[in-house]
PDB file of C-alpha atoms in Angstrom:
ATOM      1  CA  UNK A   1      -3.418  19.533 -12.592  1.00  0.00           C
ATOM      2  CA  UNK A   2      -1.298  16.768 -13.813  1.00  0.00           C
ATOM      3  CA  UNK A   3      -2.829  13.325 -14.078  1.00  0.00           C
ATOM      4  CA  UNK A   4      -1.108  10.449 -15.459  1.00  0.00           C
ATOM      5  CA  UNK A   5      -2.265   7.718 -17.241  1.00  0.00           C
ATOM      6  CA  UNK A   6      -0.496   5.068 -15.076  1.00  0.00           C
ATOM      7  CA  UNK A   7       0.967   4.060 -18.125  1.00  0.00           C
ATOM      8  CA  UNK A   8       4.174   6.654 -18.815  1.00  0.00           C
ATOM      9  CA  UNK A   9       6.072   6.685 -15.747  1.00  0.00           C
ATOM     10  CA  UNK A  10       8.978   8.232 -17.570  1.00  0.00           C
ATOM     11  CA  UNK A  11      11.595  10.052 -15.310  1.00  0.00           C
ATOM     12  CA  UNK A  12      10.528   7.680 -12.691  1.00  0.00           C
ATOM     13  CA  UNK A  13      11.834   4.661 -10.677  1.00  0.00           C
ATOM     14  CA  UNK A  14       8.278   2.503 -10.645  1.00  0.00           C
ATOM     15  CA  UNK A  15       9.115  -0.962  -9.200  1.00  0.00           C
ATOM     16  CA  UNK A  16       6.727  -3.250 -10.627  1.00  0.00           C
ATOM     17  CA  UNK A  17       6.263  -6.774  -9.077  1.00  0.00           C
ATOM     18  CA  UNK A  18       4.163  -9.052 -10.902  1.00  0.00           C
ATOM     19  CA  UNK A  19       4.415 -11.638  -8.474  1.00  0.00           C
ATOM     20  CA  UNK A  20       5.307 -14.276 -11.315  1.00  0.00           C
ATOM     21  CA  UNK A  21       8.729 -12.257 -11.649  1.00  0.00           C
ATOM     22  CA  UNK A  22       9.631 -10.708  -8.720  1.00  0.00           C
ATOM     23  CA  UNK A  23      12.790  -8.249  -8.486  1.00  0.00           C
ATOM     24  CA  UNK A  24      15.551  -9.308  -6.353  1.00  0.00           C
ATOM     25  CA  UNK A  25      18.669  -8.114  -5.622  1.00  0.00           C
ATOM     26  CA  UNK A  26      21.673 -10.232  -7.063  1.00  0.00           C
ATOM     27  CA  UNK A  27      23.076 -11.424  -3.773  1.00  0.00           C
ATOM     28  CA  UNK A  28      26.576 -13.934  -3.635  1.00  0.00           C
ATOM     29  CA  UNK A  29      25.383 -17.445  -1.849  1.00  0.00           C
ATOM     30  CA  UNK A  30      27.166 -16.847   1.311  1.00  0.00           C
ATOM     31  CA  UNK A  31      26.068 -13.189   1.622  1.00  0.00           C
ATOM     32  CA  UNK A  32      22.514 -14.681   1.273  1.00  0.00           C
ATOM     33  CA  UNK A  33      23.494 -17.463   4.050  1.00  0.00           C
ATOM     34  CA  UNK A  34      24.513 -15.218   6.692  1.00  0.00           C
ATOM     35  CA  UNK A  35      21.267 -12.776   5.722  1.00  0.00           C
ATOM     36  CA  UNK A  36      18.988 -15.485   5.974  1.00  0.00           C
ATOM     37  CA  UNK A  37      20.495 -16.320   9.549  1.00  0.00           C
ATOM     38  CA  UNK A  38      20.761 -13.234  10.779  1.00  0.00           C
ATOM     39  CA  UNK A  39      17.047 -13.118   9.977  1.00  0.00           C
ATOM     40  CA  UNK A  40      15.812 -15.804  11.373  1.00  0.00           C
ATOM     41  CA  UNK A  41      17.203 -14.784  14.636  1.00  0.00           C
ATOM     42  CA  UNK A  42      16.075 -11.425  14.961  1.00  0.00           C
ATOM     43  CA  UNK A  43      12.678 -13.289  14.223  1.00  0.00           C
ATOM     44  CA  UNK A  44      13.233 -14.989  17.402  1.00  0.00           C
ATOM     45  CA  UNK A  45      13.334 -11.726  19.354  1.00  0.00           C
ATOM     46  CA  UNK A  46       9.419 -10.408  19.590  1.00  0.00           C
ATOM     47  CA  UNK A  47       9.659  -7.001  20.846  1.00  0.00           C
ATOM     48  CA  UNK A  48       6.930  -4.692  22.620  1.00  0.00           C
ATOM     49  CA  UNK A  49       7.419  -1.240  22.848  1.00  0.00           C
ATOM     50  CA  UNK A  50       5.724   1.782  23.645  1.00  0.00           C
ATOM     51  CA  UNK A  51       5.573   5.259  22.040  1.00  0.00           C
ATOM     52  CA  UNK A  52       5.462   8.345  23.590  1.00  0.00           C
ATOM     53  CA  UNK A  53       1.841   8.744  22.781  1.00  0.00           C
ATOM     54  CA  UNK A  54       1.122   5.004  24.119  1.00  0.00           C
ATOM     55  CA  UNK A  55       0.896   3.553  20.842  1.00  0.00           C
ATOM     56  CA  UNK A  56       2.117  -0.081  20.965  1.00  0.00           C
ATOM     57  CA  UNK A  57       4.633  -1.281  18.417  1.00  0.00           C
ATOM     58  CA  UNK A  58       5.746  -4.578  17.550  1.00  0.00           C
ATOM     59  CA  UNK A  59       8.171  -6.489  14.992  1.00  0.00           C
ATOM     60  CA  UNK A  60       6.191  -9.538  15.489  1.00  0.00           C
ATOM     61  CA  UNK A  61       5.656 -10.731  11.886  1.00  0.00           C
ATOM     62  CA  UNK A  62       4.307 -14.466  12.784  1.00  0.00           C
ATOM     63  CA  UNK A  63       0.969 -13.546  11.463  1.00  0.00           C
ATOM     64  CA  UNK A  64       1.905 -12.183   8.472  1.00  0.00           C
ATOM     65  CA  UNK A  65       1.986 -13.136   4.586  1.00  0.00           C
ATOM     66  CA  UNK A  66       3.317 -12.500   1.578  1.00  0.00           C
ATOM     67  CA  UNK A  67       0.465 -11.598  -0.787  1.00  0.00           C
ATOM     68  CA  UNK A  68       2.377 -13.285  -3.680  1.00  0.00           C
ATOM     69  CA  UNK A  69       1.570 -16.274  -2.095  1.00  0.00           C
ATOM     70  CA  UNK A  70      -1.917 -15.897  -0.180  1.00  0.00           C
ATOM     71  CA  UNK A  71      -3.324 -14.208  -3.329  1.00  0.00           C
ATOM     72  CA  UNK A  72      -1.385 -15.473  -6.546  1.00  0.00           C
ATOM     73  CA  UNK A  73      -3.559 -13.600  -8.892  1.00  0.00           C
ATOM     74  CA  UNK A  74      -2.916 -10.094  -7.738  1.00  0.00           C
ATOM     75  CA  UNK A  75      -0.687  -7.533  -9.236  1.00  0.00           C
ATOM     76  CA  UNK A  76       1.416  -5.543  -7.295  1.00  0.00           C
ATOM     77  CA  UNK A  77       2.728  -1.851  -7.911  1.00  0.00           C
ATOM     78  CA  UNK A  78       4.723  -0.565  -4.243  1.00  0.00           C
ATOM     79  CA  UNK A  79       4.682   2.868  -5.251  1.00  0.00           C
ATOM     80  CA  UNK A  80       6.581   3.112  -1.841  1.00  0.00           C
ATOM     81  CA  UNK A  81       9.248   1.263  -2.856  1.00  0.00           C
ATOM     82  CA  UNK A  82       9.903   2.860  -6.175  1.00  0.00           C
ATOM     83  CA  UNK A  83       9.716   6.374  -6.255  1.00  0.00           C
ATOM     84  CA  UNK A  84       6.963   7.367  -7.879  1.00  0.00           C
ATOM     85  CA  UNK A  85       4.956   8.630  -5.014  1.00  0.00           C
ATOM     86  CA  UNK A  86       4.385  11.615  -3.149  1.00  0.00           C
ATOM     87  CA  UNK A  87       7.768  11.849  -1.367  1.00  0.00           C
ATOM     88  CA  UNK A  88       9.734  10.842  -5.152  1.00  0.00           C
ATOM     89  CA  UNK A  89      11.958   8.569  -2.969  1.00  0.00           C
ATOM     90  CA  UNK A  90      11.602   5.276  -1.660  1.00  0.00           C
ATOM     91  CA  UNK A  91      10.610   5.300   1.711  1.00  0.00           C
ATOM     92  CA  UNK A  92      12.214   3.837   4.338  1.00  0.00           C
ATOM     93  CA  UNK A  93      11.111   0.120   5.525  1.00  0.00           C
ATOM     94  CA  UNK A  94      10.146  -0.658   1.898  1.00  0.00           C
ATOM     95  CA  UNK A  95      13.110  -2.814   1.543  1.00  0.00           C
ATOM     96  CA  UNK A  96      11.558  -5.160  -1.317  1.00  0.00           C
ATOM     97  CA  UNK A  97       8.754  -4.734  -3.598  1.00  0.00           C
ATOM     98  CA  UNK A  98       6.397  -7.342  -1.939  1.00  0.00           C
ATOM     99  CA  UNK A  99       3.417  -6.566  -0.303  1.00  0.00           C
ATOM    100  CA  UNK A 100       2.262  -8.219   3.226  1.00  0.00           C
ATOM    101  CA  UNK A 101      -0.812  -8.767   4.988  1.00  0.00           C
ATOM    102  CA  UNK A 102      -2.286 -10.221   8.022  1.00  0.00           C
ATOM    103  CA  UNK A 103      -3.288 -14.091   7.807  1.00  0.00           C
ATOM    104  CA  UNK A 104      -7.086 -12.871   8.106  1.00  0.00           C
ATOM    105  CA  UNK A 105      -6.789  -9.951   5.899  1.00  0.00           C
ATOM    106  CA  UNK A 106      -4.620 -11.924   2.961  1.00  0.00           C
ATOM    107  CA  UNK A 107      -7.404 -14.807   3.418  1.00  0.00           C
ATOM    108  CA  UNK A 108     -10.228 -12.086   3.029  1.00  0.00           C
ATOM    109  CA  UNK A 109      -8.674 -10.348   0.016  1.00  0.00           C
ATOM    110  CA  UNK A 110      -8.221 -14.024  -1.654  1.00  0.00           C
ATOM    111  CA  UNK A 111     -12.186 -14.113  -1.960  1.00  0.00           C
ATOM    112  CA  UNK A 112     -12.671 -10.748  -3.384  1.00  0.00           C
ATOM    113  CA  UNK A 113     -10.023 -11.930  -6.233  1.00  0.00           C
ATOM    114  CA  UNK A 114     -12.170 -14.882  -6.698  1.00  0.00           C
ATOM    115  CA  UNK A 115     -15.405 -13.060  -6.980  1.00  0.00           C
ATOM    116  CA  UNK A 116     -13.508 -10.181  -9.378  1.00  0.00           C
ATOM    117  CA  UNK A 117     -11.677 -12.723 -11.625  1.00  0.00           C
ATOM    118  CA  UNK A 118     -15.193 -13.551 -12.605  1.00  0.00           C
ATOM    119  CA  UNK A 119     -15.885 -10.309 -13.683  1.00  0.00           C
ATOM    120  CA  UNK A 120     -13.113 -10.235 -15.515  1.00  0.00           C
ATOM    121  CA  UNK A 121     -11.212  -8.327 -13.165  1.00  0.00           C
ATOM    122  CA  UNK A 122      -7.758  -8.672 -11.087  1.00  0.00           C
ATOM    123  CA  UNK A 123      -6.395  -6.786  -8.322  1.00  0.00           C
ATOM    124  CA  UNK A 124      -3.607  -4.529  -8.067  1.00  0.00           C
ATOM    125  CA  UNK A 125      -2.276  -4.048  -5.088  1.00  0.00           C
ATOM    126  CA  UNK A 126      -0.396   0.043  -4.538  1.00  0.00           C
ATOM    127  CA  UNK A 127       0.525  -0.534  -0.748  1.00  0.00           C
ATOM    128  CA  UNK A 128      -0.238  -3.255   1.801  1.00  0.00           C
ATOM    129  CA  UNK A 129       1.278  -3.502   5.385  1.00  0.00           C
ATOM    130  CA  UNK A 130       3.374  -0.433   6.266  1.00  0.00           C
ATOM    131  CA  UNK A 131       6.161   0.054   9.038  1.00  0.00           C
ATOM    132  CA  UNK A 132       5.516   2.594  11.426  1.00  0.00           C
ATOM    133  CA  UNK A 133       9.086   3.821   9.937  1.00  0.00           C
ATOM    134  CA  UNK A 134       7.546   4.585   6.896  1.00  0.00           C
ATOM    135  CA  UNK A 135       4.962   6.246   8.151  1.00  0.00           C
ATOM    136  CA  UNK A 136       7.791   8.555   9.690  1.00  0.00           C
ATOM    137  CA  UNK A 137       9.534   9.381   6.811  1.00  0.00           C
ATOM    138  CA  UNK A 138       6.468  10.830   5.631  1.00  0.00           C
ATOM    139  CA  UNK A 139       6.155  13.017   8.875  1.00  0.00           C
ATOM    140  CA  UNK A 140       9.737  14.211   8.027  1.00  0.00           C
ATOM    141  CA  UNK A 141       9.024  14.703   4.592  1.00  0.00           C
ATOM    142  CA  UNK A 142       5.515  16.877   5.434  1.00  0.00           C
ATOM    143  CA  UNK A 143       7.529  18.934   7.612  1.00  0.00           C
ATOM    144  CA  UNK A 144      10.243  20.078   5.198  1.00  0.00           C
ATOM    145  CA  UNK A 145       7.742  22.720   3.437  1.00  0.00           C
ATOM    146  CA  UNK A 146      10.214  23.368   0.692  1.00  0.00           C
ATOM    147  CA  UNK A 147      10.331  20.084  -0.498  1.00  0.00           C
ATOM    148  CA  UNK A 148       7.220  19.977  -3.360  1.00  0.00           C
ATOM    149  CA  UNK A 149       9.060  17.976  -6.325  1.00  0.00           C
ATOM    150  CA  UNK A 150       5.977  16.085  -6.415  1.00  0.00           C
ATOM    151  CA  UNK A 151       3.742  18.377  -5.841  1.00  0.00           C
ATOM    152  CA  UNK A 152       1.682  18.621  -9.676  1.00  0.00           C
ATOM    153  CA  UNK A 153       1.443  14.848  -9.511  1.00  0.00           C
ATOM    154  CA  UNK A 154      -0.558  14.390  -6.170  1.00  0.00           C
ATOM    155  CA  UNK A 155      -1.494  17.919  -4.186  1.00  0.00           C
ATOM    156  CA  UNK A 156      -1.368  20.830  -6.929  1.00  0.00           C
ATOM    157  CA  UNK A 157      -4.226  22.327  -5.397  1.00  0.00           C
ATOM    158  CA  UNK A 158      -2.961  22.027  -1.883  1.00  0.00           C
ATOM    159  CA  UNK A 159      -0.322  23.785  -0.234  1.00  0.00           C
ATOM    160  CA  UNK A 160       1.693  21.341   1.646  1.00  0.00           C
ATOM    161  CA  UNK A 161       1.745  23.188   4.855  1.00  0.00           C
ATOM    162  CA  UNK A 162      -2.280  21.552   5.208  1.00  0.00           C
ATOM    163  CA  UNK A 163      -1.242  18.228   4.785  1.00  0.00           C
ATOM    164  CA  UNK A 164      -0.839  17.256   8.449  1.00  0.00           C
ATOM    165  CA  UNK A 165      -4.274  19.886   9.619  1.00  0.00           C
ATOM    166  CA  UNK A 166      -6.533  18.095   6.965  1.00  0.00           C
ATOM    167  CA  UNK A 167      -5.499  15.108   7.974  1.00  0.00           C
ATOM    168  CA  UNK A 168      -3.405  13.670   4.824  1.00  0.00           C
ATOM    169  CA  UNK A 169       0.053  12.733   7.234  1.00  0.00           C
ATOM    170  CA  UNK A 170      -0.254  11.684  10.581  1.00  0.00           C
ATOM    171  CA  UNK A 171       2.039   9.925  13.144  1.00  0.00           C
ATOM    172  CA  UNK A 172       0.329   6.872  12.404  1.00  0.00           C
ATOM    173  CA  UNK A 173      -1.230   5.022   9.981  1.00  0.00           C
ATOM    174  CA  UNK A 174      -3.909   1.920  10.072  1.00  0.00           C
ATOM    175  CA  UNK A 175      -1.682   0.412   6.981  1.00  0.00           C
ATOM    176  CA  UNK A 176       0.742  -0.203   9.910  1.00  0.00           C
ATOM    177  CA  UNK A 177      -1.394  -2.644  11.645  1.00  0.00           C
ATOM    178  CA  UNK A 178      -1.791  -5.033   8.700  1.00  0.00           C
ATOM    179  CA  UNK A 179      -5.020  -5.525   7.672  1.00  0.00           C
ATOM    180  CA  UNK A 180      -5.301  -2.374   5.586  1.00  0.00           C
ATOM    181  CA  UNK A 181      -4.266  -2.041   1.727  1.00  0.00           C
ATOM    182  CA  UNK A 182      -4.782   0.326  -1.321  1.00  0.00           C
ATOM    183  CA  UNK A 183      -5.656  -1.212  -4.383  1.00  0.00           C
ATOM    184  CA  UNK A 184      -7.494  -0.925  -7.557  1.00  0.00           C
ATOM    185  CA  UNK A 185      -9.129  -2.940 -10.661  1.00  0.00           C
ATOM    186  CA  UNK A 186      -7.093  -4.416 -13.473  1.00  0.00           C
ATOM    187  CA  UNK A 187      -8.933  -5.515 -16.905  1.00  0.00           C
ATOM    188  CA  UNK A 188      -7.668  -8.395 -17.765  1.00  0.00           C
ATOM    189  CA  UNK A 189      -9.556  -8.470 -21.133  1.00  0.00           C
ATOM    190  CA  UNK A 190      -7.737  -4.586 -22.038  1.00  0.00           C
ATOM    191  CA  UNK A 191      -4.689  -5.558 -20.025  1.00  0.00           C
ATOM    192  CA  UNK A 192      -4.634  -2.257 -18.663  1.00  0.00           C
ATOM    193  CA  UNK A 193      -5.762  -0.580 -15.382  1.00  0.00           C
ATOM    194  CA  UNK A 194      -9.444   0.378 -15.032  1.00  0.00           C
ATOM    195  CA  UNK A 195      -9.995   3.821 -15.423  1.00  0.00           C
ATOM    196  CA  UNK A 196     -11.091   5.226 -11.831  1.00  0.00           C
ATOM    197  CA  UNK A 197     -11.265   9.190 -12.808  1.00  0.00           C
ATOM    198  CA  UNK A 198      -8.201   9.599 -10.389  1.00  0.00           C
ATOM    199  CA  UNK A 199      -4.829   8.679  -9.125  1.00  0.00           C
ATOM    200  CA  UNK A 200      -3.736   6.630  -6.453  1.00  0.00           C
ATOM    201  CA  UNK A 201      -2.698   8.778  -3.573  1.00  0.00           C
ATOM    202  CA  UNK A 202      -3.940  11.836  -5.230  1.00  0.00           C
ATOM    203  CA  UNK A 203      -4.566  14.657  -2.223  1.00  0.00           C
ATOM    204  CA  UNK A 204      -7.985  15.862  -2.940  1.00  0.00           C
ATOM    205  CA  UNK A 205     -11.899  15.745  -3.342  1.00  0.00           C
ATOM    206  CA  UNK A 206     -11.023  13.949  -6.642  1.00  0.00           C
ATOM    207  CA  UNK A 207     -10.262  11.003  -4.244  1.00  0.00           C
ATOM    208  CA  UNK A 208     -13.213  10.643  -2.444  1.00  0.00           C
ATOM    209  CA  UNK A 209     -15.000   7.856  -3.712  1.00  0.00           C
ATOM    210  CA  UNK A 210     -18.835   9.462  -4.277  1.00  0.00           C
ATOM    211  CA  UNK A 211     -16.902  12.454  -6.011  1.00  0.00           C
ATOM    212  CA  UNK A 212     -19.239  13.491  -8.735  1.00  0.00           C
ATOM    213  CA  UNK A 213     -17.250  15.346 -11.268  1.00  0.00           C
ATOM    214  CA  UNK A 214     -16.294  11.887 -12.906  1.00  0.00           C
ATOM    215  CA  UNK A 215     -17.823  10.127 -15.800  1.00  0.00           C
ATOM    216  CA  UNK A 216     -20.764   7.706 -14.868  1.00  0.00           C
ATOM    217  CA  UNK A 217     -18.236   5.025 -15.959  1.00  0.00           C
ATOM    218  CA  UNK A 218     -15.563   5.735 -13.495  1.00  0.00           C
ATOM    219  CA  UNK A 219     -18.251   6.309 -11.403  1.00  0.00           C
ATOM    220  CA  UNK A 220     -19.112   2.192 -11.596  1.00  0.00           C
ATOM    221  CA  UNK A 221     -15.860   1.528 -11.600  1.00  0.00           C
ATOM    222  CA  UNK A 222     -14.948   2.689  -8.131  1.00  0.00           C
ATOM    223  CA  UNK A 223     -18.050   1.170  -6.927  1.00  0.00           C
ATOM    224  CA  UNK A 224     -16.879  -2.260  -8.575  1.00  0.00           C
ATOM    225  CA  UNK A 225     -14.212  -2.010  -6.441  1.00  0.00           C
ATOM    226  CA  UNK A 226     -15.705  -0.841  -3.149  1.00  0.00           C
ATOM    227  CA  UNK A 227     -19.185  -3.324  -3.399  1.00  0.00           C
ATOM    228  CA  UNK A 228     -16.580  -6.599  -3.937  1.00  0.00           C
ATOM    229  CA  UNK A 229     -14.117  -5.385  -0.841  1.00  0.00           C
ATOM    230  CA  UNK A 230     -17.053  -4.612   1.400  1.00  0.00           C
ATOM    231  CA  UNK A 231     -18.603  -8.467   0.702  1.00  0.00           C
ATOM    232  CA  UNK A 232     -15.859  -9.981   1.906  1.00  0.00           C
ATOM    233  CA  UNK A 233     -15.629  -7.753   5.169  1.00  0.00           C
ATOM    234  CA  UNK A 234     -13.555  -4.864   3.871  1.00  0.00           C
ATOM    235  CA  UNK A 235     -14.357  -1.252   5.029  1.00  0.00           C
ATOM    236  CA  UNK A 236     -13.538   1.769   2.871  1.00  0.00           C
ATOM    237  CA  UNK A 237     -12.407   5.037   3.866  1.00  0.00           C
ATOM    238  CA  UNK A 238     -14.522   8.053   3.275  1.00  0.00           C
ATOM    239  CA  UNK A 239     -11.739   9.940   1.481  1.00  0.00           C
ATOM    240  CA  UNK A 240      -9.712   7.640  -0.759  1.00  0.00           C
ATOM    241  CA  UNK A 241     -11.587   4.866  -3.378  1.00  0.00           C
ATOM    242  CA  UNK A 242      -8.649   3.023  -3.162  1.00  0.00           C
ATOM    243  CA  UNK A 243      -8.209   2.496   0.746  1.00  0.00           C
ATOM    244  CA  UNK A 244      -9.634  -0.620   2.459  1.00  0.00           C
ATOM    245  CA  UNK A 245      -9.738  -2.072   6.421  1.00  0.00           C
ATOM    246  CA  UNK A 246     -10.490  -5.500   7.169  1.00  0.00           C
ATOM    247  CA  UNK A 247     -13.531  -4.641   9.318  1.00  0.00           C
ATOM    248  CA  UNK A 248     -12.545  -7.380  11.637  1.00  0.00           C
ATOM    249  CA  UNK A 249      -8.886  -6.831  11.930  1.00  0.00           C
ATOM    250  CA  UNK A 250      -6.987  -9.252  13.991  1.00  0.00           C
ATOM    251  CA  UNK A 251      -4.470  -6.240  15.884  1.00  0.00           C
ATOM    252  CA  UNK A 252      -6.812  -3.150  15.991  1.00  0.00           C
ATOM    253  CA  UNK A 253      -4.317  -2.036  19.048  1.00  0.00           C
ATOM    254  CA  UNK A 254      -1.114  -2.610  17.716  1.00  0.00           C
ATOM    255  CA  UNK A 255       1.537  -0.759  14.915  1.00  0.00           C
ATOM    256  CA  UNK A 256       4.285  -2.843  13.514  1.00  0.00           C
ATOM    257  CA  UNK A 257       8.008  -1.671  13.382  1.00  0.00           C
ATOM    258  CA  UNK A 258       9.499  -4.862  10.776  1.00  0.00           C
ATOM    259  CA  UNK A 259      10.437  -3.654   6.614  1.00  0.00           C
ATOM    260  CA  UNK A 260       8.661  -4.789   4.169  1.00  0.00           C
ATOM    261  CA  UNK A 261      10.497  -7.774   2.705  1.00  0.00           C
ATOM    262  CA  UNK A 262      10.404 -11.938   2.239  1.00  0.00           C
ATOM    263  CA  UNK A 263      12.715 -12.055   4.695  1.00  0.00           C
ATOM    264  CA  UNK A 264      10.038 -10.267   7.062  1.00  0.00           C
ATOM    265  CA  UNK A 265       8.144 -13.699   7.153  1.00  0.00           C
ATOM    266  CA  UNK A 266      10.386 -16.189   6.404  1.00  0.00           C
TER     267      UNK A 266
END
């Protein structure tokens, strides 16, 4: 079983947005002109549409922040938009490597920082908001069987035909309604990530965050992190340390359809 350190990436494409030096793509200024209109008119248009399961979908992005801006202190890592990640491509929708949040969610996850920073802690942010096209690449991607490039990094004890029965993939995904985020601890007096006995998106028992075959420190560590998101209204997820829900999520109903970029909320 093969788990990095979160420190030697090598042979990967890990976009890393520190929020004081986000990386943009060089655009000419009247390319940028006619993107920025273009935006702001498709903003205009709020559609509602239904899939064929009834799910309701939505590119209405008027409640929505940038985290870079509703949480200045927090790291961010979009594993989805480098390609470092279960897949080893970017996925689709991840069109910049910002994160985005409900209003509520972003205001939330502003007070845990607080209350962390005073540990000596900040927050590093994997994935926030996430298009319901994203979550469809990774439907395509669990259905091509032969596909397992990244399989030693985050399933080797899994065969990848069990991803969709155990419940790892499915057509949807609460990250899609906005108020859900993965995330972990960063030490700011180390200046490295705290060490939570497991990786991010790992498919396993390893994830699970009252796994016991982990040192009593990581142990703590993952309870750090859980005890501050659950003060401030966050709920965790049974099978993943790193996966929270704002209990009290503005759009419990509803799966948005817009990428993830500036432009998205603009």
């Amino acid at each position: 079983m093969i788990l990095p350190d979160n420190e030697n990436f090598e042979g990967f494409d890990l976009a890393v947005d520190q929020s004081e030096d986000i990386k943009k793509v060089e655009k000419n200024e009247d390319t940028e002109v006619e993107e920025k209109a273009a935006s702001n008119t498709d903003a205009d248009k709020v559609e509602i549409t239904y899939a064929e399961d009834g799910t309701k979908l939505s590119n209405d992005a008027s409640d929505f922040v940038l985290l870079s801006e509703a949480v200045p202190d927090a790291i961010l890592e979009i594993r989805y938009y480098s390609t470092y990640n279960f897949v080893g491509d970017r996925i689709d929708g991840y069109e910049e490597p910002v994160a985005l949040l409900t209003s509520e969610a972003a205001e939330k996850l502003e007070e845990v920082s607080k209350e962390l920073k005073e540990k000596g802690y900040r927050l590093k942010i994997y994935d926030a908001y996430r298009p319901q096209m994203a979550v469809t690449n990774f439907v395509k991607w669990a259905e091509d069987v032969d596909d397992t490039r990244m399989k030693d990094y985050f399933y080797p004890e899994l065969d990848k035909s069990v991803l969709f029965d155990q419940g790892y993939i499915a057509e949807h995904s609460g990250h899609s309604r906005g108020s859900t985020l993965d995330l972990t601890l960063f030490d700011m007096r180390t200046e490295k990530e705290v060490d939570m006995g497991g990786t991010f998106d790992y498919f396993g028992e390893l994830s699970h965050p009252d796994y016991k075959d982990i040192t009593e420190e990581q142990y703590n560590n993952r309870m750090i992190l859980r005890e501050a998101m659950m003060n401030h209204g966050f709920k965790p997820l049974d099978e993943e340390w790193w996966h929270f829900t704002l209990e009290d999520e503005p759009y419990p109903d509803t799966y948005y359809t817009f990428p993830v970029s500036e432009d998205s909320v603009d």
